[in-house]
Coordinates of C-alpha atoms in Angstrom, one line a residue:
X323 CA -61.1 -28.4 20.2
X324 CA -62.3 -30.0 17.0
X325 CA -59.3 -32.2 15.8
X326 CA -57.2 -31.5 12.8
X327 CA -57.8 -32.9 9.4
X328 CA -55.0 -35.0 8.1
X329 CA -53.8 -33.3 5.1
X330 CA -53.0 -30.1 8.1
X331 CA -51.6 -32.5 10.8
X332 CA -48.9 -34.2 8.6
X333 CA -48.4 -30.6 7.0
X334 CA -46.9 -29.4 10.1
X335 CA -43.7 -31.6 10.1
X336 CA -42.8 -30.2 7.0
X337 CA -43.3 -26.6 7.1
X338 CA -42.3 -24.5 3.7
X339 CA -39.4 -22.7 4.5
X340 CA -39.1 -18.8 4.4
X341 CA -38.7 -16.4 1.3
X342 CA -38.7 -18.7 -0.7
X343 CA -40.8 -19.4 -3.9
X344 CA -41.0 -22.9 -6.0
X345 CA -41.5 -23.1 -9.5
X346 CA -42.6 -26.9 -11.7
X347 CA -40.8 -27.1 -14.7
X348 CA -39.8 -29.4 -16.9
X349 CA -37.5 -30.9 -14.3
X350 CA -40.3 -31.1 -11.6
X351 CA -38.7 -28.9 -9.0
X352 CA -35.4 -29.5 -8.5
X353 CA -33.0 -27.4 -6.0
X354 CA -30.9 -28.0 -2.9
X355 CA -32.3 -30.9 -0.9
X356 CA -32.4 -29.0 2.3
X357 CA -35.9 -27.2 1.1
X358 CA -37.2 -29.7 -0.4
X359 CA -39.5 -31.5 2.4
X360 CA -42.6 -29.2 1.9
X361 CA -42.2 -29.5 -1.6
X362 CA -42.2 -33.2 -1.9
X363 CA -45.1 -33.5 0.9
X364 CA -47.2 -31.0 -1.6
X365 CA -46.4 -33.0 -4.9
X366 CA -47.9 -36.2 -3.1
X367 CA -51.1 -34.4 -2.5
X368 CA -51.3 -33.4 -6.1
X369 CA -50.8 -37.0 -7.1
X370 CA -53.5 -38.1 -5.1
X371 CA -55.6 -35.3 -6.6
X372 CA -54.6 -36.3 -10.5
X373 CA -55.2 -40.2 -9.6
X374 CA -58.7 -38.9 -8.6
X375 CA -59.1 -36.8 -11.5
X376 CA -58.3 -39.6 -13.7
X377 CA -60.3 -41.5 -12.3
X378 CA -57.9 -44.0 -9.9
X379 CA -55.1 -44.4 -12.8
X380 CA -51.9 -44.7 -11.2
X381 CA -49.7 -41.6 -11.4
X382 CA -45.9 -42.0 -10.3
X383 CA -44.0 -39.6 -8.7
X384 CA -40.0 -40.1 -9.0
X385 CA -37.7 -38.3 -6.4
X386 CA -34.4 -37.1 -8.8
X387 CA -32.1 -34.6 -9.6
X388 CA -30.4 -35.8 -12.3
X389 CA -27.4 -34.4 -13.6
X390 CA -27.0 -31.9 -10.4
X391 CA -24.9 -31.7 -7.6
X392 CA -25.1 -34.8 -4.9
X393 CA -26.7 -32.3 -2.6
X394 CA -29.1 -31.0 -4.4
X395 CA -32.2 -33.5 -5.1
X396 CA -35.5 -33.0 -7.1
X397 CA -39.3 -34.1 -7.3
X398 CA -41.4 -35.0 -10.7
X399 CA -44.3 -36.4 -11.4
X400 CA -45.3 -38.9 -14.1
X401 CA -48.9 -39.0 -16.2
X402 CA -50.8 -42.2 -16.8
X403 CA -48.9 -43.3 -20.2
X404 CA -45.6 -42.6 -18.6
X405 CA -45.5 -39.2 -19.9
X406 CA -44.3 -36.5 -18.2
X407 CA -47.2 -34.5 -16.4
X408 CA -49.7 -32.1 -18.0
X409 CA -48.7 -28.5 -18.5
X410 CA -51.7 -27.3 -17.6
X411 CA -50.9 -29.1 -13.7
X412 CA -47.7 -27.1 -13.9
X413 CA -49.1 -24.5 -12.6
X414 CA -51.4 -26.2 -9.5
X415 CA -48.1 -27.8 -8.0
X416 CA -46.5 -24.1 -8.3
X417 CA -49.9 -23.4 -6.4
X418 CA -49.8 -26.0 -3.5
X419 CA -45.9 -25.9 -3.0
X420 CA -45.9 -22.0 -2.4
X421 CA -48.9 -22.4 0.0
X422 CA -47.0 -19.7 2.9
X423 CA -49.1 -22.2 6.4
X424 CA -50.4 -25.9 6.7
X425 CA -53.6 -23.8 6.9
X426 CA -53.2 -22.2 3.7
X427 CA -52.2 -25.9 2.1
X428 CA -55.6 -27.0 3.0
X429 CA -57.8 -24.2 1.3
X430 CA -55.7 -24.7 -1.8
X431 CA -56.2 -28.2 -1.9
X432 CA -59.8 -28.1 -1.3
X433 CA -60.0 -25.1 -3.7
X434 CA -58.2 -27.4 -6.8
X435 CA -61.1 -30.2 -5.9
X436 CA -63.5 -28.6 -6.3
X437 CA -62.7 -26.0 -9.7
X438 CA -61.2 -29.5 -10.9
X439 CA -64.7 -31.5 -10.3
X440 CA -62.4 -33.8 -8.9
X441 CA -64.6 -36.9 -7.1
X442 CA -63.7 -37.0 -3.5
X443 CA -65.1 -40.7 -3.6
X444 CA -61.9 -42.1 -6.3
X445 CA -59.3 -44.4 -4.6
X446 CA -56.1 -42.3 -5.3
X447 CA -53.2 -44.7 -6.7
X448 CA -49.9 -44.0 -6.6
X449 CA -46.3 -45.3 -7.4
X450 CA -42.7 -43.6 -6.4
X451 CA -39.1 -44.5 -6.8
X452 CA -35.7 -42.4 -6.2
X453 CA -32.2 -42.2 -7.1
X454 CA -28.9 -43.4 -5.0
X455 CA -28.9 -39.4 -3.3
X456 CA -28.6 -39.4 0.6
X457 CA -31.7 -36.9 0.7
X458 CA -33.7 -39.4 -0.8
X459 CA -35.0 -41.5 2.4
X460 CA -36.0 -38.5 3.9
X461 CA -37.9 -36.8 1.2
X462 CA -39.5 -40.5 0.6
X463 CA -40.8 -40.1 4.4
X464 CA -42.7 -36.8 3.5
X465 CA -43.8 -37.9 0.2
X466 CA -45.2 -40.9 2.1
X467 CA -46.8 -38.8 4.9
X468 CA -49.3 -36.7 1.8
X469 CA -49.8 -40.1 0.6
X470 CA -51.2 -41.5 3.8
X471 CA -52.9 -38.1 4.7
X472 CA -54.8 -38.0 1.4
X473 CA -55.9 -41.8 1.7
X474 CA -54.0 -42.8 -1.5
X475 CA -52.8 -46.5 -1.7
X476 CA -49.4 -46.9 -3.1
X477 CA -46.0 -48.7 -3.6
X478 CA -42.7 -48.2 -3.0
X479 CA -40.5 -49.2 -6.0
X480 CA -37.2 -47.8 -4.0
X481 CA -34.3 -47.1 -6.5
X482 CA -34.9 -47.1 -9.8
X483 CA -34.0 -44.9 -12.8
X484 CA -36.3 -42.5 -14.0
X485 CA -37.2 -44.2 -17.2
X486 CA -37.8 -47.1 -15.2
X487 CA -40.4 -45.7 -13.0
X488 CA -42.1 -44.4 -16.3
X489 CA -41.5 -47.4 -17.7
X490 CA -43.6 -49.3 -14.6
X491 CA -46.5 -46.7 -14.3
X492 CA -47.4 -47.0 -18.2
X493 CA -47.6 -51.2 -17.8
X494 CA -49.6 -50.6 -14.8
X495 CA -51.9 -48.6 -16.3
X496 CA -52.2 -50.6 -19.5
X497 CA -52.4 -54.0 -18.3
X498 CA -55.8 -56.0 -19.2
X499 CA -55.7 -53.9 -22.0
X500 CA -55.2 -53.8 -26.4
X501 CA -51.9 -51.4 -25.0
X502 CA -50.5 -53.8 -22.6
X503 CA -46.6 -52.3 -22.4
X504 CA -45.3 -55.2 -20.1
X505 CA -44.5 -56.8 -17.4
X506 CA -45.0 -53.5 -14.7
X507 CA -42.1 -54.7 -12.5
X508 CA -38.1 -53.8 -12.7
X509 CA -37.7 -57.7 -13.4
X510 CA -40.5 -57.2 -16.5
X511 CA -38.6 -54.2 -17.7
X512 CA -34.8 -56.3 -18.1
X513 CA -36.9 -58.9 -19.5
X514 CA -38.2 -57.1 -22.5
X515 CA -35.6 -55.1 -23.2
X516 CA -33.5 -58.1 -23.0
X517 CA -36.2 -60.7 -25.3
X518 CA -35.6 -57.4 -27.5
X519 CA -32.2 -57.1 -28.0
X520 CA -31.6 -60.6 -28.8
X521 CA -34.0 -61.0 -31.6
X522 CA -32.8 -57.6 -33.2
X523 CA -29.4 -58.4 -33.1
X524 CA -29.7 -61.7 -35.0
X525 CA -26.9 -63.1 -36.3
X526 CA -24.9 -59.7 -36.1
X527 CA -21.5 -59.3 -34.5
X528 CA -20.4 -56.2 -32.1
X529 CA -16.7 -55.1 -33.0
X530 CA -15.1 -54.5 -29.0
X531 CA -16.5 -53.7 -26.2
X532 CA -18.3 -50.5 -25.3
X533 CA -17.4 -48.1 -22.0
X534 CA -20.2 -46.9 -20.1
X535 CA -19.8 -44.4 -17.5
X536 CA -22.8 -44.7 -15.4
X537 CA -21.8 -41.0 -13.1
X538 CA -21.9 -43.0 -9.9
X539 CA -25.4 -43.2 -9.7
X540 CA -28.3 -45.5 -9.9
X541 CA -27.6 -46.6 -13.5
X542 CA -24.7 -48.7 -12.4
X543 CA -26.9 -51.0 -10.1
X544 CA -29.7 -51.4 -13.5
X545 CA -27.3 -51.7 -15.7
X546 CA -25.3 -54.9 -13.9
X547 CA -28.9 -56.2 -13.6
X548 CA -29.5 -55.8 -17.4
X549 CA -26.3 -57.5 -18.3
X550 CA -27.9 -61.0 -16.6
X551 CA -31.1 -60.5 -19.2
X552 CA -28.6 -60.3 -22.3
X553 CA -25.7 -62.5 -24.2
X554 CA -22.9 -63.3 -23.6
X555 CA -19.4 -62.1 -25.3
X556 CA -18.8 -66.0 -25.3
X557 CA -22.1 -66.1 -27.0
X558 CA -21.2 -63.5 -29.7
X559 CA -23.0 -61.1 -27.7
X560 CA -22.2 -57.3 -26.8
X561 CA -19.0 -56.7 -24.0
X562 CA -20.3 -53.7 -21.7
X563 CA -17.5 -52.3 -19.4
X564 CA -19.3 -50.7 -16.2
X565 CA -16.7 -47.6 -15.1
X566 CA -18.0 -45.6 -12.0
X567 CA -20.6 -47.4 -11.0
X568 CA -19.8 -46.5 -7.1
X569 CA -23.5 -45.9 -5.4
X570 CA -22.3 -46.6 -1.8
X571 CA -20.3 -42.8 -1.8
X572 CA -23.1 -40.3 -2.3
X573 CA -20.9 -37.6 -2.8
X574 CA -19.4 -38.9 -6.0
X575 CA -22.5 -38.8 -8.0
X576 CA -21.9 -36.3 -11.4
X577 CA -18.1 -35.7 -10.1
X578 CA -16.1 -35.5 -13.1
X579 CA -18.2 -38.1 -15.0
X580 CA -21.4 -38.7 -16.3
X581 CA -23.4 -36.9 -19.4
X582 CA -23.3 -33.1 -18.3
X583 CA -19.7 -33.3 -17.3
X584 CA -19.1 -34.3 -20.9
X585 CA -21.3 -32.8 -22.6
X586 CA -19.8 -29.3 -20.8
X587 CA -16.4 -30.3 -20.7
X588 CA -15.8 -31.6 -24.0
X589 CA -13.9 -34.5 -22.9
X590 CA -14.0 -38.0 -21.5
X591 CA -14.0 -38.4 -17.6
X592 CA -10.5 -38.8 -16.2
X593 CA -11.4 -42.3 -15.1
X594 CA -12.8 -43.6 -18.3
X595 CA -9.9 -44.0 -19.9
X596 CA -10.3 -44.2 -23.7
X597 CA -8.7 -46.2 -26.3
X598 CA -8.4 -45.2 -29.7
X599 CA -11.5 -45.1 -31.8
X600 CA -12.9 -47.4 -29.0
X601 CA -16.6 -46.6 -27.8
X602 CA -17.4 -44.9 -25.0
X603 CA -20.4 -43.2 -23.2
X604 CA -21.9 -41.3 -20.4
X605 CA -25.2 -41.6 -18.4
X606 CA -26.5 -39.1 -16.5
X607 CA -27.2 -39.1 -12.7
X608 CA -30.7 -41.0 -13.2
X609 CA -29.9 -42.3 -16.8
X610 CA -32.5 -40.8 -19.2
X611 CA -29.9 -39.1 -21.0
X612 CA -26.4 -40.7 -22.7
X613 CA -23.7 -39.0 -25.0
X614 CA -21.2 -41.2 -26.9
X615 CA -17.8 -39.9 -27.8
X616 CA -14.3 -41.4 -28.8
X617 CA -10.9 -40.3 -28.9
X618 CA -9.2 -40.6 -32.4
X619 CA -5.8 -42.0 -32.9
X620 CA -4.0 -38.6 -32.5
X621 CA -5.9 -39.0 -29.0
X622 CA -8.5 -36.0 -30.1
X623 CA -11.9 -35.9 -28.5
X624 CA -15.0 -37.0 -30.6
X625 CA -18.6 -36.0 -29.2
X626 CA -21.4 -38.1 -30.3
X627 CA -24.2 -36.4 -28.4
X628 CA -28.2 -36.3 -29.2
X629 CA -28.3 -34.9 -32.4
X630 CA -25.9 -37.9 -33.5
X631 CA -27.9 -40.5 -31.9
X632 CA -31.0 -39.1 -33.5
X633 CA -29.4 -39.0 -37.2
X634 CA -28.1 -42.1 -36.4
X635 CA -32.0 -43.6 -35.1
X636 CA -33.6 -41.8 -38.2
X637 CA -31.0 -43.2 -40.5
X638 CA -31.6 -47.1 -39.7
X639 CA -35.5 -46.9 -38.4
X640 CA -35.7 -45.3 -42.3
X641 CA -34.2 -47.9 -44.5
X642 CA -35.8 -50.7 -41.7
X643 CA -39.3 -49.2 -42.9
X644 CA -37.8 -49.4 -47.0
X645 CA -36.3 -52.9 -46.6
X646 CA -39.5 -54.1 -45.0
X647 CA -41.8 -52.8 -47.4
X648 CA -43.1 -50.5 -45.4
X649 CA -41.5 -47.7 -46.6
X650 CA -44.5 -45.6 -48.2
X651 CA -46.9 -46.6 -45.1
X652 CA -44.7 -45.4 -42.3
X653 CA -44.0 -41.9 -42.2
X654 CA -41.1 -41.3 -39.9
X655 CA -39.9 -37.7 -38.5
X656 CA -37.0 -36.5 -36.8
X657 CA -37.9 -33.5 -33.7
X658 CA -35.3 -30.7 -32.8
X659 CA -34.8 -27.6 -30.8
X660 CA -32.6 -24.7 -31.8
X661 CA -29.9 -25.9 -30.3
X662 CA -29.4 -28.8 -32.9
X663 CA -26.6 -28.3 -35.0
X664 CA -27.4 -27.0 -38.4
X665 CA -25.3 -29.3 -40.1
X666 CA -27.4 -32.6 -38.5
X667 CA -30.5 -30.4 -39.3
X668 CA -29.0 -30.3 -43.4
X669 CA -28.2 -33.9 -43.2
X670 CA -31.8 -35.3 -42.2
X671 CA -33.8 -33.2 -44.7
X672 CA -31.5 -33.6 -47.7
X673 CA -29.6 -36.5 -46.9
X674 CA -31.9 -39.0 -45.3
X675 CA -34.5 -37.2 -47.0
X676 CA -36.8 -37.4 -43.7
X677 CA -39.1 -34.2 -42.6
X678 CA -37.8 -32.4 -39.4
X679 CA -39.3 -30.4 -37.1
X680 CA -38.2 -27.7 -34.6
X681 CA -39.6 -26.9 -31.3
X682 CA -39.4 -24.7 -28.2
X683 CA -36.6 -26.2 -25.6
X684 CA -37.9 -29.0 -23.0
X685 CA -38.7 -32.9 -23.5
X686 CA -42.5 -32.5 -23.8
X687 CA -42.6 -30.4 -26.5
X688 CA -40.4 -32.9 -28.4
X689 CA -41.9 -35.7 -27.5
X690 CA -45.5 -34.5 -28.4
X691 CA -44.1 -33.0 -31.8
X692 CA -42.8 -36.8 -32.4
X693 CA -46.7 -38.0 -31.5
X694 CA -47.6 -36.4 -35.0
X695 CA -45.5 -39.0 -36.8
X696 CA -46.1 -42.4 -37.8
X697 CA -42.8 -43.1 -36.2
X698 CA -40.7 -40.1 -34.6
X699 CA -37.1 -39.9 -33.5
X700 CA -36.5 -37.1 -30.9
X701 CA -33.4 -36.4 -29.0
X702 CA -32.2 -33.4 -27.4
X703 CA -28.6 -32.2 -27.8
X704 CA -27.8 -33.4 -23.8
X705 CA -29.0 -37.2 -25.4
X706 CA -31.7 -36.7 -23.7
X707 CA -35.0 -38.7 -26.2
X708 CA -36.2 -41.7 -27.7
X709 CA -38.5 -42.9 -30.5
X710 CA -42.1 -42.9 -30.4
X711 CA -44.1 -45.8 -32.8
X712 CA -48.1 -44.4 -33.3
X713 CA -50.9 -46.8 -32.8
X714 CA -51.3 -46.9 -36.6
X715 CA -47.7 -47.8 -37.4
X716 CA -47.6 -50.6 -34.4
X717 CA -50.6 -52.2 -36.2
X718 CA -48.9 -51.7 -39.7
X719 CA -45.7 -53.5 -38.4
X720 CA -47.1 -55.9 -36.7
X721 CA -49.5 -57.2 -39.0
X722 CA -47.5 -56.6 -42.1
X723 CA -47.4 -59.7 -44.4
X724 CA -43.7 -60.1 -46.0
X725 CA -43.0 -60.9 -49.8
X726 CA -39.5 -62.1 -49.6
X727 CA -37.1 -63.3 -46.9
X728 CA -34.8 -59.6 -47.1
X729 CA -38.5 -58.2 -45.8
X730 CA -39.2 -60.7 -43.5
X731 CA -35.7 -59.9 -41.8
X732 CA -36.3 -56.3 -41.5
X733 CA -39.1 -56.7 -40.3
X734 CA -38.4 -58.5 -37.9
X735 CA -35.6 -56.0 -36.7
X736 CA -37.9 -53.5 -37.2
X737 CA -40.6 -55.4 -34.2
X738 CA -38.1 -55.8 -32.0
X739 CA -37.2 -51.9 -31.9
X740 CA -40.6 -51.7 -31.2
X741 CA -39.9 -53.5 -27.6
X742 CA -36.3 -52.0 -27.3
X743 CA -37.1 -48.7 -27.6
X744 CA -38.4 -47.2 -24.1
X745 CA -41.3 -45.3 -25.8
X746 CA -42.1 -42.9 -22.5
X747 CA -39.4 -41.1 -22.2
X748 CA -35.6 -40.8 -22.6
X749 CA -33.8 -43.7 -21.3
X750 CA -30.0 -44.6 -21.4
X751 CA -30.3 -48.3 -21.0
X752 CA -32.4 -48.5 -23.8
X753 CA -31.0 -45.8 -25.8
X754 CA -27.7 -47.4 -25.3
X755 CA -28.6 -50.5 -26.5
X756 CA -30.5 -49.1 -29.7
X757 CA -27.0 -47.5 -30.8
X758 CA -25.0 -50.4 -30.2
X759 CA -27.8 -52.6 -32.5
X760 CA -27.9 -50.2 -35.1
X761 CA -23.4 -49.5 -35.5
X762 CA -23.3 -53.6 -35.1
X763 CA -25.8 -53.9 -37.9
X764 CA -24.0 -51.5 -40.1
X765 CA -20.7 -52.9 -38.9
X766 CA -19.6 -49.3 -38.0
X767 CA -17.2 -47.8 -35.7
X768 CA -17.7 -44.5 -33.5
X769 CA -15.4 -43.2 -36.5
X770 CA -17.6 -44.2 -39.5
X771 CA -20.8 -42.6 -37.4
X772 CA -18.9 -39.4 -36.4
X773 CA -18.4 -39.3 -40.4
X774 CA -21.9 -39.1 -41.7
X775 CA -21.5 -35.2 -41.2
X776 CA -19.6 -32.6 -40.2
X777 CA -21.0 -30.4 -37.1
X778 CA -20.8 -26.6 -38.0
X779 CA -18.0 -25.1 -35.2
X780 CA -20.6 -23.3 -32.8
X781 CA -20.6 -21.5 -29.7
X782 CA -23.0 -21.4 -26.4
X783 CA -22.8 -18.6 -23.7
X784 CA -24.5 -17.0 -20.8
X785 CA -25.2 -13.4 -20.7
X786 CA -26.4 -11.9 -16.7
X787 CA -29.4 -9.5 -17.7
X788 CA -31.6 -7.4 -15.1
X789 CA -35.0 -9.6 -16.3
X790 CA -34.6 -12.1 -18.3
X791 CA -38.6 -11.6 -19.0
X792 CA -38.3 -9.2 -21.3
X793 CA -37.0 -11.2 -23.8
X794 CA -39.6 -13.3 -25.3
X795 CA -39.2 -15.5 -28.2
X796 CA -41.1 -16.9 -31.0
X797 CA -40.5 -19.5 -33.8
X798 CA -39.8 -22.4 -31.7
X799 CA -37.6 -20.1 -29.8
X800 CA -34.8 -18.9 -32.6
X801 CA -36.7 -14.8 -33.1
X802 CA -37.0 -12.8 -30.2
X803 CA -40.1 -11.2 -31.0
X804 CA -39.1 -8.3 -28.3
X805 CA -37.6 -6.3 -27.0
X806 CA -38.3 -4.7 -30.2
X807 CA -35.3 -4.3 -32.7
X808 CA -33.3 -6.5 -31.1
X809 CA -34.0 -9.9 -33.8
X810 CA -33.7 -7.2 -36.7
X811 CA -29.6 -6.5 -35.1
X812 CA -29.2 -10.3 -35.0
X813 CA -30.6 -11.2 -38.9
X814 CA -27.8 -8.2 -40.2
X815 CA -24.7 -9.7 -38.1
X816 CA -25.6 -13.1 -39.1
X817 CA -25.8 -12.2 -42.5
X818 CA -22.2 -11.5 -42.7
X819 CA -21.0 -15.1 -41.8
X820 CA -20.9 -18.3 -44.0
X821 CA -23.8 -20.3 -42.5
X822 CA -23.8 -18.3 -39.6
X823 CA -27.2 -18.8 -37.7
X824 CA -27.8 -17.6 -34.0
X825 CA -30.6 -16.9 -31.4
X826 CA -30.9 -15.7 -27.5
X827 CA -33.5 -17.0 -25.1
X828 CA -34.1 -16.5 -21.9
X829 CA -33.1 -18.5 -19.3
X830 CA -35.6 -20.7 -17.3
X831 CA -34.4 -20.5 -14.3
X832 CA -32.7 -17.4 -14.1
X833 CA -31.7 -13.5 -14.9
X834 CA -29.8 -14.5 -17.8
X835 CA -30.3 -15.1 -21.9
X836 CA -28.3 -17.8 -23.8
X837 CA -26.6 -16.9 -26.9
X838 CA -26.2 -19.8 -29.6
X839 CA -24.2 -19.0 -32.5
X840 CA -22.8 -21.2 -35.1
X841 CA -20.8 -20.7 -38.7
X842 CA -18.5 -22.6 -41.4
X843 CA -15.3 -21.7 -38.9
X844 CA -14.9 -21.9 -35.1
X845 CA -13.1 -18.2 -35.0
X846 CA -16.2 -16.7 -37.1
X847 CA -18.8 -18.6 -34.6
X848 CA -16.8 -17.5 -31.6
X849 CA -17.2 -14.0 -33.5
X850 CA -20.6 -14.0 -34.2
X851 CA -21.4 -15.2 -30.7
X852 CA -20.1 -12.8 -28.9
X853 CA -21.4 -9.8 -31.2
X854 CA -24.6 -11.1 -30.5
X855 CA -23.8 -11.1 -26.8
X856 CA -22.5 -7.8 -26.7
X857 CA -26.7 -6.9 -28.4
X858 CA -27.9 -8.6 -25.9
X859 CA -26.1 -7.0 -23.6
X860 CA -27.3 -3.7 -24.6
X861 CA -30.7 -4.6 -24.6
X862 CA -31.3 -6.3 -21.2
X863 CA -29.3 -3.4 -19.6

């Protein structure tokens, strides 16, 4: 009997489990851990096939849920640059992960090489990493077993956040080269940011000390590490307080703390603990995403979620480009979705007087929307983004001779955001220390940022709909272009509210249609929300 190939062999231990059918999105694929084994062995197969395709780059591979549940856990895979991987590979891991036998696996694997042209003869290279869940040893066994099945060489970065592991696949891939990133090791990342964050800060002062809620997962560990790469309090430097930071009880990752919980909830987590007008904020399971808030002194609950952090990014980064001189060679550019709040939408273009642009829902389109700018600020509501320099405008800052010392300063502010800013992806660390810079240097409290505008009351719900296919959107998502009729009922009942503005779209992942509605009062938003509710309703009946 002719022996097995290895690809089948080390397929066998992790059979795909029954009736069930796996979908990549923009979160990877993500579900409860339990029937995940055949999924991750899969996605290390198509790593080793896009390292080959790309001729040997290194492609990571990150093992996350995020904001879910401690038992749930997730798989995603990172491109070359530290981007998140190409839509058009979507669709192949949806392929490979829904192969039904080992057998099946096989052909699909060998039918990808060769429509890809893929050459059989490339080293495959490969990098992974994983959050503080208890699934994640086991999953990193079968990701390990594709890995060795598929001849790839790789490395085992063990915990890390997720902006860390794009972080380290971008400076591997770079170094040797006119793009060098940094230092492609955890220690190289808490070095930059650190060698950042003192030469930005200057001679500034931070008023307090800010709370961050790290949602008992692997953000608390990085973020004690980070503290050792920056100053002091005694130094004039910034005082962090680290609240549930508890990694060694799995089951209290996300439990009533961390970014979603506060983001939903609309309050801080019971073990935070707020003082008046005192900073606060909240990562998220694998911190790539972090909402501010503060309570005021009647002890009322201020969010300061994405769209504030991008205001508040666009804001500075766009008088930094003035002050330096640079103002009429750096075009920068701020990068919604729908669900931004009108009012932050009002206050960029006729305010800061920046351009802004809205796209469909989900972190690549954002962050290739913020590619077309000389310098782009994206964030979604959740606080998950960052800002993205161009090639052009790294030269233009870099090089950029000053004419009087007020330049020269903001210039060299403006260099050192370059470094801060983690330009792969979303990343609380960084983003975290980019807010504190920017309310230091304009000596402001949360109070003073919450200020710059007022957020339109607004409304979000769910509506349970036979198939949620039907309803298919255009315009960045905010027209449903069918079923037919339905956008014409939603332009005539927004039309009878101040400001009123609201869109459905289908759920991603599954049978149901959100509803955003906002307006100049919360009763009218709540209003107009659930008239258009009740049409969608009607329609997906």
């Amino acid at each position: 009997m002719a022996s097995q190939h290895p690809i089948v062999a080390a397929s066998a231990k992790y059979p795909k489990p029954a009736d069930h059918a796996f979908q990549y999105g923009t979160a990877g694929f993500r579900m409860k851990a339990v029937l995940l084994d055949s999924v991750v062995y899969r996605v290390g197969l198509l790593a080793a096939l896009r390292s080959k395709k790309l001729n040997g780059q290194i492609i990571g591979v990150m093992i996350t849920a995020s904001h879910n549940p401690p038992d749930d856990n997730g798989v995603k895979m990172v491109d070359p640059m530290g981007e998140m991987l190409e839509g058009s590979w979507e669709t192949y891991a949806t392929i490979l992960a829904n192969a039904e036998s080992d057998q099946a696996l096989k052909e699909a694997y060998d039918k990808l090489t060769s429509e890809l042209k893929i050459d059989t003869d490339v080293k495959p290279r490969v990098v992974f990493a994983r959050d503080t869940r208890a699934s994640g040893p086991r999953l990193v066994t079968a990701l390990q077993a594709a890995l060795e099945a598929s001849g790839t060489e790789f490395t085992d970065y063990k915990l890390l956040t997720t902006p860390q592991l794009h972080y380290i696949t971008r400076c591997l891939n770079t170094k040797g080269t006119p793009y060098e990133y940094g230092e492609p090791t955890e220690q190289g990342y808490y070095t930059k940011l650190g060698a950042a964050f003192r030469s930005a800060m200057g001679s500034k002062k931070f008023n307090g000390a800010v709370t961050v809620d790290c949602a008992n997962g692997v953000g608390g560990p990085k973020l004690q590490k980070l503290l050792k790469h920056l100053p002091l309090p005694s130094e004039g430097g910034l005082e962090i307080k680290v609240v549930n930071d508890d990694v060694l009880q799995p089951e209290r990752l996300n439990h009533q703390c961390g970014a979603d919980f506060v983001k939903t909830q609309q309050r801080a987590p019971p073990s935070s603990h707020p003082s008046p007008l005192a900073r606060c904020c909240s990562l998220d399971g694998d911190a790539d995403r972090i909402m501010y808030y503060f309570v005021d002194s009647d002890n009322s609950f201020h969010l300061l979620d994405g769209d504030r952090i991008a205001t508040l990014a666009a804001l500075f980064i766009g008088d930094l480009s003035r002050n330096a001189g640079l103002g009429e060679k750096l075009k920068v550019g701020v990068v919604q979705t729908a669900y931004a709040n009108g009012a932050s939408t009002s206050y960029i273009a006729q305010d800061l007087k920046l351009p802004v642009v809205c796209t469909p829902t989900g972190v690549k389109h954002l962050h290739h929307a913020a590619t077309k700018f000389d310098v782009g600020v994206y964030f979604e509501a959740n606080g998950h983004g960052t800002v993205v320099f161009s090639d052009l405008a790294l030269k233009r800052i870099g090089k950029y001779e000053p004419q009087s010392p007020a330049q020269s300063s903001a210039l060299e502010t403006l260099r050192a955001l370059t470094a801060l800013i983690n330009q792969t992806v979303g990343d609380a660390l960084s983003d975290l220390l980019l807010v504190e810079l920017i309310l230091a240097h304009k000596s402001w409290g949360p109070k003073e940022w919450d200020l710059t505008y007022t957020d339109l009351p607004n409304r979000l719900g769910r509506i349970e709909v036979a198939d949620r296919n039907i309803f298919k959107t255009t315009d960045a998502e905010r027209k449903l272009e069918s079923p037919p009729g339905v956008q014409a009922q939603i332009d005539a009942l927004v039309g009878k509210y101040k400001n009123g503005r609201s869109f459905a779209r289908a759920s991603g992942t599954e049978d149901a249609v959100r509803v955003y509605a906002e307006a100049a009062t919360k009763g009218e938003a709540d209003d107009l929300a659930a008239k258009v509710a009740d049409v969608v309703k009607r329609a997906g009946a």
